[in-house]
Amino acid sequence: MSAPAPFDHPPRPMAQRVGAILWPSFFAAGVATMVFFAYVDPLQLRDMTFPDLPISRTLGYTLGFFAFWFATAASSLFTWILLRPASRYNRALPPD
Amino acid sequence: MANKKIDIALDTGTPGMYVSESKVYPREVSGRFNTLRTAAVFWLLGMFYVFPWINWDGRQSVLFDLPARKFHIFGLTFWPQDFIFLAMALMIAAFALFFFTALAGRLWCGYACPQTVWTETFLWIERWTEGDRAKRMKLDQLPWSNPERLRRSGSKHVLWLVFALWTGFTFVGFFSPIRDLAARLVPFQWGGWETFWVLFYSLATWGNAGFLREQVCKYMCPYARFQSAMFDRNTLLIAYDPRRGEPRGSRRRGLASVLERARGLLPLAVAEDYAVRAAFNPTAAVTRTGAHGTITFDRSANHEPLPKFEPEQLGDCIDCTLCVQVCPTGIDIRNGLQYECIACGACIDACDAVMDKMGYPKGLIRYDTQNGIDGKPTRVLRPRIFVYGALLVALIAAWTWGVTTRSPLIVEVLRDRNALYRETAQGVENSYSLKLVNKTDAEARYRIVLETAPAGASLSRIPAEIVLEPQKVLTLPVTVTAPAGTRGRAPLKFTVESGDGRVRKSVDSSFFGPI
């Protein structure tokens, strides 16, 4: 530490932060779902994994999309954590 | 020590926000924490490099047999059906991390993280080949055409590469039996994917431990960023005592420690003010160390340069900057708790050695809590310690109980999907496929009975005793025949039991007749 940080961007609005995590991941999940289910039939996938569950094709697509979205959103969230400026969390411990 | 010439960083790039990462040259250090860290490196890397070579019950002690979908860990075998134990093991790891972090800070980072452990090893190689901190800095300024540079840095890279390849080989040895893998090295008979993963893991080791080093901790590790959520003022930290150390400055020999002088410890507010102002107005020596932490001080903190202090006013910090020079993440611990600190304790070792030379008591930088540093009492037993501790103990107990009392048998049933039922001369037939998994290392014998079934139904065409080979899966087609006239859906239960009745597993299914 030899000089104070010259510029510290103020926190962005909540809608921007949440949007920047959920929207790109939604988009990526949509593309991934499309490509994945173009080759994999959800009913065949069901028979290979949980044959006893009453999973229809539509439910399979839905579950697939949300599973993809969960994964991509988790990744976006991780990116957000890593890109947060140090000034947001790198300070002395708060008083008891 | 105060007169000792301090090596000068030739890399004169101005440290700041928007410059590319300047290389950290951690200075060698010895002391209590370095010994502990070395011991941890030997223990952890020892486990990694040695375990695959140890055999247990006639097979590799730790083997993740992906093609067979089985994990062998010292006599325990885990099947895909045991996924719950993997999930629980991860939860145990998470709670252990929370518990030990709340209690004693980033023990994980300082001693156990593979990033730290391998970086440490790569640094040893760097020191053997290129020499100490000052030599390494000078060497890096020379062009590769210089014979000295070529010889020293060249041998460093060769050793790094050999060590990385050995690491990659060992890693693959956890998945593909390592003795067999070694035997197939000469003549070279590795499979394509084996070769790929050896090289890939070698490259990752080489890049992470040789080049990225502290940047992984600073830019890629989420744990460091959560540190403030797990820390409180009663958590053990690596901390500099500003009340004792400030104002810092060089002095002539003979000045006693503040602990033995009238001055004593400064009031906390004064000490913190001095520390912040020293950080904003670094001396030339401090600037040369190129410390680049990102600590954010209170907005209201005073940034004025400090006046020149009389020797009697000085604290115990002689501003030798050794604590900065030994730091593997290149920060100045005197600025207080920073997320970049991996709690390795190198600065404690360095400072203790300096205090010894000065004839001062050790512990100007020490393991202490923020409360301890502030001169307040520390409370170790606090609610979060009990909550994390209780959850940790409960999870470990549940995991141990679960693993030791696992059933040695898995039974699954699947109805024939092609036909709901068949009407034959004998009556109504339903077909099933029973999957039996023998999880033990011994042959097992079971019989199958129908426990719940429509009146008069029986199993047909199956042997009286089923023999399961050790660690094998058997898929058994089973037909259940019920008298003609059985109608609708009826519950069905298969029970598989051993001759002595000790192992007994039931699975439910359904029997269908014409409506």
Coordinates of C-alpha atoms in Angstrom, one line a residue:
Chain A
M1 CA 0.0 0.0 0.0
S2 CA 1.8 3.1 -1.1
A3 CA -1.0 5.3 -2.2
P4 CA -4.8 5.4 -1.8
A5 CA -6.8 3.8 -4.5
P6 CA -7.3 6.6 -7.0
F7 CA -10.8 5.8 -8.0
D8 CA -13.5 3.7 -6.4
H9 CA -16.6 3.2 -8.4
P10 CA -19.8 3.5 -6.3
P11 CA -22.0 0.5 -6.1
R12 CA -24.3 0.0 -9.1
P13 CA -28.1 -0.1 -8.7
M14 CA -29.6 -3.3 -7.5
A15 CA -31.5 -3.8 -10.7
Q16 CA -28.3 -3.6 -12.7
R17 CA -26.5 -6.0 -10.4
V18 CA -29.3 -8.6 -10.4
G19 CA -29.9 -8.1 -14.1
A20 CA -26.3 -8.6 -15.0
I21 CA -26.4 -12.0 -13.2
L22 CA -29.8 -13.3 -14.2
W23 CA -30.1 -12.1 -17.8
P24 CA -26.9 -13.4 -19.4
S25 CA -27.3 -16.7 -17.5
F26 CA -30.9 -17.0 -18.7
F27 CA -29.8 -16.4 -22.3
A28 CA -27.0 -18.9 -22.0
A29 CA -29.3 -21.5 -20.4
G30 CA -31.8 -21.0 -23.3
V31 CA -29.2 -21.7 -25.9
A32 CA -27.8 -24.6 -24.0
T33 CA -31.3 -26.1 -23.5
M34 CA -32.0 -25.7 -27.2
V35 CA -28.8 -27.4 -28.3
F36 CA -29.0 -30.1 -25.6
F37 CA -32.6 -31.2 -26.3
A38 CA -32.0 -31.1 -30.0
Y39 CA -30.0 -34.2 -29.5
V40 CA -31.4 -35.7 -26.3
D41 CA -35.0 -36.8 -25.9
P42 CA -36.1 -36.1 -22.3
L43 CA -38.1 -39.4 -22.2
Q44 CA -35.0 -41.4 -23.0
L45 CA -33.1 -39.5 -20.4
R46 CA -35.8 -40.3 -17.9
D47 CA -35.7 -44.0 -18.7
M48 CA -31.9 -44.0 -18.1
T49 CA -32.1 -42.2 -14.8
F50 CA -35.4 -42.1 -12.9
P51 CA -37.6 -44.5 -14.9
D52 CA -40.1 -44.7 -12.0
L53 CA -40.9 -41.0 -12.0
P54 CA -43.8 -39.7 -14.1
I55 CA -41.8 -37.2 -16.1
S56 CA -43.4 -36.0 -19.3
R57 CA -41.5 -34.5 -22.2
T58 CA -42.7 -31.0 -21.4
L59 CA -41.6 -31.4 -17.7
G60 CA -38.3 -32.7 -18.9
Y61 CA -37.7 -29.6 -21.0
T62 CA -38.7 -27.4 -18.1
L63 CA -36.5 -29.2 -15.6
G64 CA -33.6 -29.1 -18.1
F65 CA -34.0 -25.4 -18.7
F66 CA -34.1 -24.5 -15.0
A67 CA -31.1 -26.8 -14.3
F68 CA -29.1 -25.1 -17.0
W69 CA -30.2 -21.7 -15.7
F70 CA -29.3 -22.6 -12.1
A71 CA -25.8 -23.6 -13.3
T72 CA -25.2 -20.6 -15.5
A73 CA -26.6 -18.2 -12.9
A74 CA -24.3 -19.7 -10.3
S75 CA -21.4 -19.1 -12.6
S76 CA -22.5 -15.5 -13.2
L77 CA -22.8 -15.0 -9.4
F78 CA -19.3 -16.3 -8.9
T79 CA -18.0 -13.9 -11.6
W80 CA -19.8 -11.0 -9.8
I81 CA -18.2 -11.9 -6.5
L82 CA -14.7 -12.1 -8.1
L83 CA -15.1 -8.7 -9.8
R84 CA -16.4 -6.8 -6.8
P85 CA -13.9 -4.0 -6.0
A86 CA -11.8 -4.7 -2.9
S87 CA -13.1 -1.6 -1.3
R88 CA -16.5 -3.3 -0.7
Y89 CA -15.1 -5.9 1.6
N90 CA -11.4 -5.2 2.3
R91 CA -11.6 -3.0 5.4
A92 CA -11.1 -3.3 9.1
L93 CA -13.5 -5.6 11.0
P94 CA -16.7 -4.0 12.2
P95 CA -17.0 -3.3 15.9
D96 CA -18.6 -6.0 18.0
Chain B
M1 CA 19.6 -5.4 11.9
A2 CA 18.7 -1.8 11.5
N3 CA 22.0 -1.2 9.7
K4 CA 21.7 -4.2 7.5
K5 CA 21.5 -3.3 3.9
I6 CA 18.1 -4.0 2.6
D7 CA 17.9 -5.5 -0.9
I8 CA 16.4 -3.2 -3.4
A9 CA 13.7 -4.1 -5.9
L10 CA 15.0 -3.4 -9.3
D11 CA 11.5 -3.6 -10.6
T12 CA 10.6 0.0 -10.3
G13 CA 7.1 0.0 -11.8
T14 CA 5.0 2.3 -9.7
P15 CA 2.6 0.3 -7.7
G16 CA -1.0 1.5 -8.2
M17 CA -4.4 0.5 -9.4
Y18 CA -4.0 0.2 -13.1
V19 CA -0.6 -1.3 -13.5
S20 CA -0.1 -4.9 -14.4
E21 CA 0.7 -7.2 -11.6
S22 CA 4.3 -6.8 -10.4
K23 CA 6.0 -10.0 -9.5
V24 CA 6.3 -10.9 -5.8
Y25 CA 9.7 -12.2 -4.7
P26 CA 9.0 -13.7 -1.3
R27 CA 12.1 -13.6 0.9
E28 CA 13.1 -16.7 2.6
V29 CA 12.2 -16.9 6.2
S30 CA 12.7 -19.3 9.1
G31 CA 10.8 -19.7 12.3
R32 CA 8.0 -21.5 14.1
F33 CA 5.4 -20.9 11.4
N34 CA 7.7 -21.7 8.5
T35 CA 8.5 -25.0 10.2
L36 CA 4.8 -25.7 10.6
R37 CA 4.1 -24.9 7.0
T38 CA 7.0 -27.1 5.8
A39 CA 5.6 -29.9 7.9
A40 CA 2.2 -29.4 6.4
V41 CA 3.7 -29.5 2.9
F42 CA 5.4 -32.8 3.6
W43 CA 2.4 -34.3 5.2
L44 CA -0.1 -33.2 2.5
L45 CA 2.0 -33.7 -0.6
G46 CA 3.2 -36.9 1.1
M47 CA -0.4 -38.2 1.1
F48 CA -0.9 -37.1 -2.5
Y49 CA 2.3 -38.7 -3.9
V50 CA 2.5 -41.8 -1.7
F51 CA -1.1 -43.0 -1.2
P52 CA -1.6 -44.4 -4.7
W53 CA 1.4 -46.6 -4.3
I54 CA 0.1 -48.2 -1.1
N55 CA -2.0 -51.2 -1.6
W56 CA -4.9 -52.1 0.7
D57 CA -6.9 -55.3 0.7
G58 CA -5.1 -56.3 -2.5
R59 CA -5.9 -53.2 -4.4
Q60 CA -4.7 -49.6 -4.6
S61 CA -5.5 -47.8 -1.4
V62 CA -7.1 -44.8 -3.0
L63 CA -8.5 -45.5 -6.5
F64 CA -11.3 -43.6 -8.2
D65 CA -12.3 -46.3 -10.7
L66 CA -14.5 -44.3 -13.1
P67 CA -15.0 -47.0 -15.7
A68 CA -16.4 -49.3 -13.0
R69 CA -18.2 -46.4 -11.3
K70 CA -16.6 -47.3 -7.9
F71 CA -14.4 -45.3 -5.5
H72 CA -12.1 -47.3 -3.3
I73 CA -10.7 -45.5 -0.3
F74 CA -8.8 -47.6 2.2
G75 CA -11.0 -50.6 2.2
L76 CA -14.2 -48.6 1.8
T77 CA -15.9 -48.8 -1.5
F78 CA -18.4 -46.1 -2.7
W79 CA -20.9 -46.8 -5.4
P80 CA -23.0 -44.2 -7.3
Q81 CA -25.8 -45.1 -4.9
D82 CA -23.6 -43.8 -2.1
F83 CA -23.7 -40.3 -3.5
I84 CA -25.3 -39.1 -0.3
F85 CA -22.0 -39.8 1.5
L86 CA -20.1 -37.7 -1.0
A87 CA -22.6 -34.9 -0.5
M88 CA -22.2 -35.2 3.3
A89 CA -18.5 -35.3 3.1
L90 CA -18.6 -32.0 1.2
M91 CA -20.9 -30.5 3.8
I92 CA -18.5 -31.7 6.5
A93 CA -15.6 -30.0 4.6
A94 CA -17.6 -26.8 4.4
F95 CA -18.6 -26.7 8.1
A96 CA -15.0 -27.6 9.1
L97 CA -13.9 -24.6 7.0
F98 CA -16.4 -22.3 8.7
F99 CA -15.6 -23.6 12.2
F100 CA -11.8 -23.3 11.9
T101 CA -12.1 -20.0 10.1
A102 CA -14.2 -18.5 12.8
L103 CA -11.9 -19.9 15.5
A104 CA -8.5 -19.3 14.0
G105 CA -8.7 -17.5 10.7
R106 CA -7.5 -18.8 7.4
L107 CA -5.7 -21.9 8.6
W108 CA -6.7 -23.5 5.3
C109 CA -5.0 -20.8 3.2
G110 CA -1.8 -20.8 5.2
Y111 CA -1.2 -24.5 5.5
A112 CA -3.6 -26.7 3.6
C113 CA -4.7 -25.2 0.3
P114 CA -3.1 -27.0 -2.6
Q115 CA -2.4 -23.6 -4.1
T116 CA -0.2 -22.7 -1.1
V117 CA 1.3 -26.1 -0.8
W118 CA 2.4 -26.4 -4.4
T119 CA 3.5 -22.8 -4.6
E120 CA 5.7 -23.4 -1.6
T121 CA 7.3 -26.4 -3.3
F122 CA 7.9 -24.4 -6.5
L123 CA 9.4 -21.6 -4.5
W124 CA 11.8 -24.1 -2.9
I125 CA 12.9 -25.2 -6.3
E126 CA 13.2 -21.5 -7.3
R127 CA 15.5 -20.9 -4.3
W128 CA 17.7 -23.9 -4.9
T129 CA 18.3 -22.9 -8.5
E130 CA 18.1 -19.1 -8.6
G131 CA 19.1 -18.2 -5.1
D132 CA 17.7 -15.8 -2.6
R133 CA 15.3 -12.9 -3.1
A134 CA 17.9 -10.4 -4.2
K135 CA 19.6 -12.8 -6.6
R136 CA 16.3 -13.7 -8.1
M137 CA 15.4 -10.1 -8.7
K138 CA 18.7 -9.4 -10.4
L139 CA 18.5 -12.6 -12.4
D140 CA 15.1 -11.6 -13.7
Q141 CA 16.6 -8.4 -15.1
L142 CA 19.2 -10.3 -17.2
P143 CA 18.3 -11.5 -20.7
W144 CA 18.0 -15.2 -21.4
S145 CA 21.1 -15.0 -23.5
N146 CA 23.1 -14.5 -20.3
P147 CA 24.8 -17.8 -19.4
E148 CA 24.1 -17.4 -15.7
R149 CA 20.4 -16.7 -16.3
L150 CA 20.2 -19.6 -18.8
R151 CA 21.9 -22.0 -16.4
R152 CA 20.0 -21.0 -13.3
S153 CA 16.5 -20.1 -14.6
G154 CA 16.8 -22.9 -17.2
S155 CA 17.4 -25.5 -14.5
K156 CA 14.6 -24.0 -12.5
H157 CA 12.2 -24.6 -15.4
V158 CA 13.5 -28.1 -16.0
L159 CA 12.9 -29.0 -12.4
W160 CA 9.5 -27.3 -12.3
L161 CA 8.5 -29.3 -15.4
V162 CA 9.7 -32.6 -14.1
F163 CA 7.9 -32.0 -10.8
A164 CA 4.7 -30.9 -12.6
L165 CA 4.8 -34.0 -14.8
W166 CA 5.2 -36.2 -11.8
T167 CA 2.3 -34.4 -10.2
G168 CA 0.2 -34.9 -13.3
F169 CA 1.2 -38.6 -13.5
T170 CA 0.3 -39.1 -9.8
F171 CA -3.1 -37.4 -10.3
V172 CA -4.0 -39.7 -13.2
G173 CA -2.7 -42.5 -10.9
F174 CA -5.7 -42.0 -8.6
F175 CA -8.0 -42.9 -11.5
S176 CA -6.0 -45.4 -13.4
P177 CA -4.0 -47.9 -11.3
I178 CA -0.7 -46.2 -10.8
R179 CA 1.6 -49.2 -10.9
D180 CA 0.1 -50.3 -14.1
L181 CA 0.3 -46.8 -15.5
A182 CA 4.0 -46.7 -14.5
A183 CA 4.7 -50.1 -16.1
R184 CA 3.1 -48.8 -19.3
L185 CA 5.4 -45.7 -19.5
V186 CA 8.3 -47.5 -21.1
P187 CA 7.6 -48.6 -23.8
F188 CA 5.0 -45.9 -24.0
Q189 CA 1.5 -47.4 -23.9
W190 CA -0.7 -44.9 -22.3
G191 CA -4.2 -44.3 -23.6
G192 CA -5.0 -41.0 -25.3
W193 CA -7.0 -39.7 -22.4
E194 CA -4.5 -40.8 -19.8
T195 CA -1.8 -38.9 -21.7
F196 CA -4.1 -35.8 -22.0
W197 CA -5.0 -35.6 -18.3
V198 CA -1.3 -36.1 -17.2
L199 CA -0.3 -33.2 -19.4
F200 CA -3.3 -31.1 -18.5
Y201 CA -2.8 -31.5 -14.8
S202 CA 0.9 -30.9 -15.2
L203 CA 0.2 -27.7 -17.1
A204 CA -2.2 -26.6 -14.4
T205 CA 0.3 -27.3 -11.6
W206 CA 3.1 -25.5 -13.5
G207 CA 1.0 -22.5 -14.3
N208 CA -0.7 -22.1 -10.9
A209 CA 2.3 -22.9 -8.7
G210 CA 5.0 -21.4 -10.9
F211 CA 3.4 -18.3 -12.3
L212 CA 0.0 -17.3 -11.0
R213 CA 0.8 -18.0 -7.3
E214 CA -0.7 -15.3 -5.1
Q215 CA -2.9 -14.0 -7.9
V216 CA -5.0 -17.2 -7.6
C217 CA -5.7 -16.2 -4.0
K218 CA -6.3 -12.6 -4.8
Y219 CA -8.4 -12.8 -7.9
M220 CA -9.7 -16.3 -8.3
C221 CA -10.5 -17.5 -4.8
P222 CA -14.0 -16.7 -3.4
Y223 CA -13.0 -17.8 0.1
A224 CA -10.8 -14.8 0.7
R225 CA -13.7 -12.5 -0.2
F226 CA -16.0 -14.1 2.3
Q227 CA -13.4 -13.7 5.1
S228 CA -15.2 -10.8 6.6
A229 CA -18.4 -12.9 6.9
M230 CA -16.6 -15.6 8.9
F231 CA -14.4 -13.3 11.0
D232 CA -15.3 -11.4 14.0
R233 CA -13.2 -9.5 16.6
N234 CA -12.6 -12.8 18.4
T235 CA -11.1 -14.6 15.5
L236 CA -7.4 -15.4 15.5
L237 CA -5.6 -13.3 12.9
I238 CA -2.1 -12.5 11.8
A239 CA -1.9 -9.0 13.2
Y240 CA 0.5 -6.2 13.8
D241 CA 0.2 -4.4 17.1
P242 CA 0.2 -0.7 16.2
R243 CA -0.1 0.4 19.8
R244 CA 3.3 -1.2 20.4
G245 CA 4.8 -0.6 17.0
E246 CA 3.9 3.0 16.1
P247 CA 5.3 5.3 15.3
R248 CA 7.6 3.2 13.3
G249 CA 11.1 4.2 12.3
S250 CA 14.8 3.3 12.3
R251 CA 16.8 4.0 15.4
R252 CA 20.2 3.5 16.9
R253 CA 20.8 0.4 18.8
G254 CA 20.3 0.6 22.5
L255 CA 16.8 2.0 22.6
A256 CA 14.8 -0.4 24.7
S257 CA 11.4 -1.8 23.7
V258 CA 8.4 0.3 24.5
L259 CA 7.3 -2.5 26.9
E260 CA 10.3 -1.6 29.0
R261 CA 10.2 2.2 28.5
A262 CA 8.1 4.9 30.1
R263 CA 6.3 5.5 26.8
G264 CA 4.5 2.2 26.9
L265 CA 1.6 1.3 24.5
L266 CA -0.1 4.1 22.6
P267 CA -3.8 4.7 22.9
L268 CA -5.5 2.8 20.2
A269 CA -6.8 5.8 18.3
V270 CA -3.4 7.4 18.1
A271 CA -1.7 4.2 17.1
E272 CA -4.2 3.6 14.3
D273 CA -3.9 7.2 13.1
Y274 CA -0.1 6.8 12.9
A275 CA -0.4 3.5 11.0
V276 CA -2.8 5.0 8.4
R277 CA -0.7 8.1 7.9
A278 CA 2.4 5.9 7.5
A279 CA 0.6 3.9 4.9
F280 CA -0.4 7.0 2.9
N281 CA 3.1 8.4 3.2
P282 CA 5.4 5.5 2.7
T283 CA 9.1 5.8 3.1
A284 CA 11.4 5.1 0.2
A285 CA 12.2 1.7 1.6
V286 CA 8.6 0.7 1.9
T287 CA 7.9 2.0 -1.6
R288 CA 10.7 -0.2 -2.9
T289 CA 9.2 -3.3 -1.5
G290 CA 6.3 -2.7 -3.8
A291 CA 3.6 -3.8 -1.4
H292 CA 0.3 -3.7 -3.1
G293 CA -2.5 -4.5 -0.8
T294 CA -6.0 -2.9 -1.4
I295 CA -7.0 -2.1 2.1
T296 CA -9.7 0.6 2.4
F297 CA -9.2 2.9 5.3
D298 CA -11.9 4.9 7.0
R299 CA -12.9 7.8 4.8
S300 CA -12.4 10.2 7.6
A301 CA -8.8 9.0 8.3
N302 CA -6.2 11.6 8.4
H303 CA -3.7 11.4 5.5
E304 CA -1.2 14.0 6.7
P305 CA 2.5 13.0 6.7
L306 CA 3.8 12.2 10.1
P307 CA 6.2 14.5 11.9
K308 CA 9.7 13.4 12.7
F309 CA 9.6 11.6 16.0
E310 CA 12.2 11.7 18.8
P311 CA 13.8 8.3 19.5
E312 CA 12.1 8.0 22.8
Q313 CA 8.7 8.5 21.1
L314 CA 9.3 5.7 18.6
G315 CA 7.4 2.4 18.9
D316 CA 9.0 -1.0 18.4
C317 CA 8.6 -1.2 14.7
I318 CA 12.0 -0.4 13.2
D319 CA 10.5 -0.2 9.7
C320 CA 12.9 -2.8 8.3
T321 CA 10.2 -3.9 5.8
L322 CA 11.1 -7.5 6.3
C323 CA 7.5 -8.4 7.0
V324 CA 6.6 -7.1 3.5
Q325 CA 9.6 -8.8 1.8
V326 CA 8.7 -12.2 3.1
C327 CA 5.0 -11.9 2.3
P328 CA 4.0 -14.3 -0.4
T329 CA 1.0 -12.1 -1.4
G330 CA 3.1 -8.9 -1.3
I331 CA 1.1 -6.9 1.3
D332 CA 2.1 -4.8 4.3
I333 CA 0.5 -6.5 7.3
R334 CA 1.0 -3.2 9.3
N335 CA -2.0 -1.9 7.4
G336 CA -4.2 -4.3 9.3
L337 CA -6.4 -7.2 8.3
Q338 CA -6.5 -7.5 4.5
Y339 CA -8.3 -10.0 2.4
E340 CA -5.0 -10.8 0.6
C341 CA -3.5 -12.2 3.8
I342 CA -3.4 -16.0 3.6
A343 CA -2.3 -16.2 7.2
C344 CA 0.9 -18.1 6.5
G345 CA 2.7 -16.4 9.4
A346 CA 5.8 -15.6 7.4
C347 CA 5.7 -12.0 8.6
I348 CA 5.5 -13.2 12.2
D349 CA 8.6 -15.3 11.8
A350 CA 10.5 -12.5 10.1
C351 CA 9.4 -9.9 12.7
D352 CA 10.2 -12.2 15.7
A353 CA 13.7 -12.7 14.3
V354 CA 14.1 -8.9 14.1
M355 CA 12.8 -8.4 17.6
D356 CA 15.3 -11.0 18.8
K357 CA 18.1 -9.1 17.2
M358 CA 16.9 -5.9 18.7
G359 CA 16.6 -7.4 22.1
Y360 CA 12.9 -6.7 22.1
P361 CA 10.2 -9.2 23.2
K362 CA 8.7 -11.1 20.3
G363 CA 5.1 -10.6 19.1
L364 CA 5.0 -7.2 17.5
I365 CA 3.3 -9.1 14.7
R366 CA 1.6 -12.1 16.2
Y367 CA -1.4 -14.5 16.1
D368 CA -4.0 -12.6 18.1
T369 CA -7.6 -11.6 17.9
Q370 CA -8.6 -8.0 16.9
N371 CA -9.8 -7.6 20.5
G372 CA -6.4 -8.8 21.7
I373 CA -4.6 -6.3 19.5
D374 CA -7.0 -3.5 20.7
G375 CA -6.2 -4.4 24.3
K376 CA -9.6 -5.9 25.0
P377 CA -10.4 -9.3 26.3
T378 CA -11.0 -12.1 23.8
R379 CA -14.0 -14.4 24.0
V380 CA -13.2 -17.7 22.3
L381 CA -16.4 -19.5 23.2
R382 CA -19.1 -17.6 21.4
P383 CA -22.4 -18.6 19.7
R384 CA -21.1 -19.1 16.2
I385 CA -18.3 -21.4 17.5
F386 CA -20.9 -23.6 19.2
V387 CA -23.3 -23.6 16.2
Y388 CA -20.6 -24.5 13.7
G389 CA -19.0 -27.0 16.1
A390 CA -22.3 -28.8 16.9
L391 CA -23.2 -29.0 13.2
L392 CA -19.8 -30.3 12.4
V393 CA -19.8 -33.0 15.1
A394 CA -23.4 -34.0 14.1
L395 CA -22.5 -34.3 10.4
I396 CA -19.3 -36.3 11.2
A397 CA -21.2 -38.7 13.5
A398 CA -24.0 -39.2 10.9
W399 CA -21.5 -39.8 8.1
T400 CA -19.5 -42.3 10.2
W401 CA -22.7 -44.1 11.3
G402 CA -24.0 -44.1 7.7
V403 CA -20.8 -45.5 6.2
T404 CA -20.3 -48.2 8.8
T405 CA -23.8 -49.4 8.8
R406 CA -24.3 -49.3 5.0
S407 CA -26.2 -52.2 3.7
P408 CA -23.8 -54.6 1.8
L409 CA -26.6 -55.1 -0.7
I410 CA -28.5 -52.8 -3.1
V411 CA -31.7 -54.0 -4.7
E412 CA -33.5 -52.1 -7.4
V413 CA -36.5 -53.3 -9.4
L414 CA -37.6 -52.2 -12.8
R415 CA -40.9 -53.3 -14.4
D416 CA -40.7 -54.6 -17.9
R417 CA -41.8 -51.7 -20.0
N418 CA -42.9 -53.5 -23.1
A419 CA -45.9 -55.3 -21.7
L420 CA -48.0 -54.5 -18.7
Y421 CA -49.0 -58.2 -18.4
R422 CA -49.2 -61.4 -20.4
E423 CA -52.0 -63.9 -20.2
T424 CA -50.7 -67.5 -20.5
A425 CA -51.9 -71.0 -19.7
Q426 CA -50.5 -70.6 -16.2
G427 CA -52.3 -67.4 -15.5
V428 CA -51.3 -63.7 -15.6
E429 CA -47.6 -63.0 -15.9
N430 CA -45.7 -59.8 -15.1
S431 CA -41.9 -59.4 -15.9
Y432 CA -39.4 -57.4 -13.8
S433 CA -35.8 -56.8 -13.9
L434 CA -34.1 -57.0 -10.5
K435 CA -30.7 -55.3 -10.1
L436 CA -28.7 -56.7 -7.2
V437 CA -25.4 -55.1 -6.2
N438 CA -23.0 -56.8 -3.9
K439 CA -21.0 -54.1 -2.2
T440 CA -18.7 -56.4 -0.3
D441 CA -15.4 -57.9 -1.2
A442 CA -16.7 -61.4 -0.7
E443 CA -19.1 -63.6 -2.6
A444 CA -22.6 -63.4 -1.3
R445 CA -25.6 -65.7 -1.5
Y446 CA -29.2 -64.5 -1.4
R447 CA -32.6 -65.8 -1.9
I448 CA -35.5 -63.9 -3.3
V449 CA -39.1 -64.1 -1.9
L450 CA -42.3 -62.4 -2.7
E451 CA -43.5 -60.7 0.4
T452 CA -46.5 -58.8 -0.7
A453 CA -48.3 -60.1 -3.8
P454 CA -51.8 -60.9 -5.1
A455 CA -53.3 -64.1 -3.8
G456 CA -51.7 -67.2 -5.3
A457 CA -48.9 -65.3 -7.1
S458 CA -45.5 -66.9 -7.2
L459 CA -42.0 -66.3 -8.6
S460 CA -41.2 -68.5 -11.5
R461 CA -38.0 -69.6 -13.2
I462 CA -35.5 -68.3 -10.7
P463 CA -32.9 -70.3 -8.9
A464 CA -33.3 -71.0 -5.2
E465 CA -30.1 -69.2 -4.4
I466 CA -28.6 -66.2 -6.2
V467 CA -24.8 -66.0 -6.1
L468 CA -23.3 -62.5 -6.3
E469 CA -19.7 -62.1 -7.0
P470 CA -17.7 -59.6 -5.0
Q471 CA -18.2 -56.0 -6.0
K472 CA -20.4 -56.9 -8.9
V473 CA -23.8 -55.9 -10.2
L474 CA -26.2 -58.7 -11.3
T475 CA -29.3 -57.9 -13.4
L476 CA -31.8 -60.7 -12.9
P477 CA -35.0 -61.1 -15.0
V478 CA -37.8 -62.2 -12.8
T479 CA -41.3 -63.3 -13.7
V480 CA -44.3 -63.3 -11.3
T481 CA -47.2 -65.4 -12.2
A482 CA -50.6 -65.0 -10.6
P483 CA -53.7 -67.2 -11.1
A484 CA -55.9 -66.3 -14.0
G485 CA -58.6 -63.9 -13.0
T486 CA -56.2 -61.6 -11.1
R487 CA -57.4 -58.1 -12.0
G488 CA -56.2 -54.5 -11.8
R489 CA -53.2 -53.2 -10.0
A490 CA -51.9 -54.9 -6.9
P491 CA -48.9 -54.0 -4.7
L492 CA -45.9 -56.2 -4.9
K493 CA -42.8 -56.5 -2.7
F494 CA -39.7 -58.4 -3.4
T495 CA -37.4 -59.3 -0.5
V496 CA -33.9 -60.4 -0.9
E497 CA -32.3 -62.0 2.1
S498 CA -29.1 -63.8 3.0
G499 CA -29.3 -67.4 4.4
D500 CA -28.6 -66.3 7.9
G501 CA -31.2 -63.5 7.6
R502 CA -28.7 -60.8 8.6
V503 CA -29.0 -58.9 5.3
R504 CA -32.5 -58.2 4.2
K505 CA -33.6 -55.7 1.6
S506 CA -37.1 -55.1 0.2
V507 CA -38.2 -53.2 -2.9
D508 CA -41.7 -52.3 -3.8
S509 CA -43.3 -52.6 -7.3
S510 CA -46.7 -53.3 -8.7
F511 CA -48.5 -56.2 -10.3
F512 CA -50.9 -55.6 -13.1
G513 CA -53.7 -57.8 -14.4
P514 CA -56.5 -57.2 -17.0
I515 CA -58.9 -54.5 -15.8

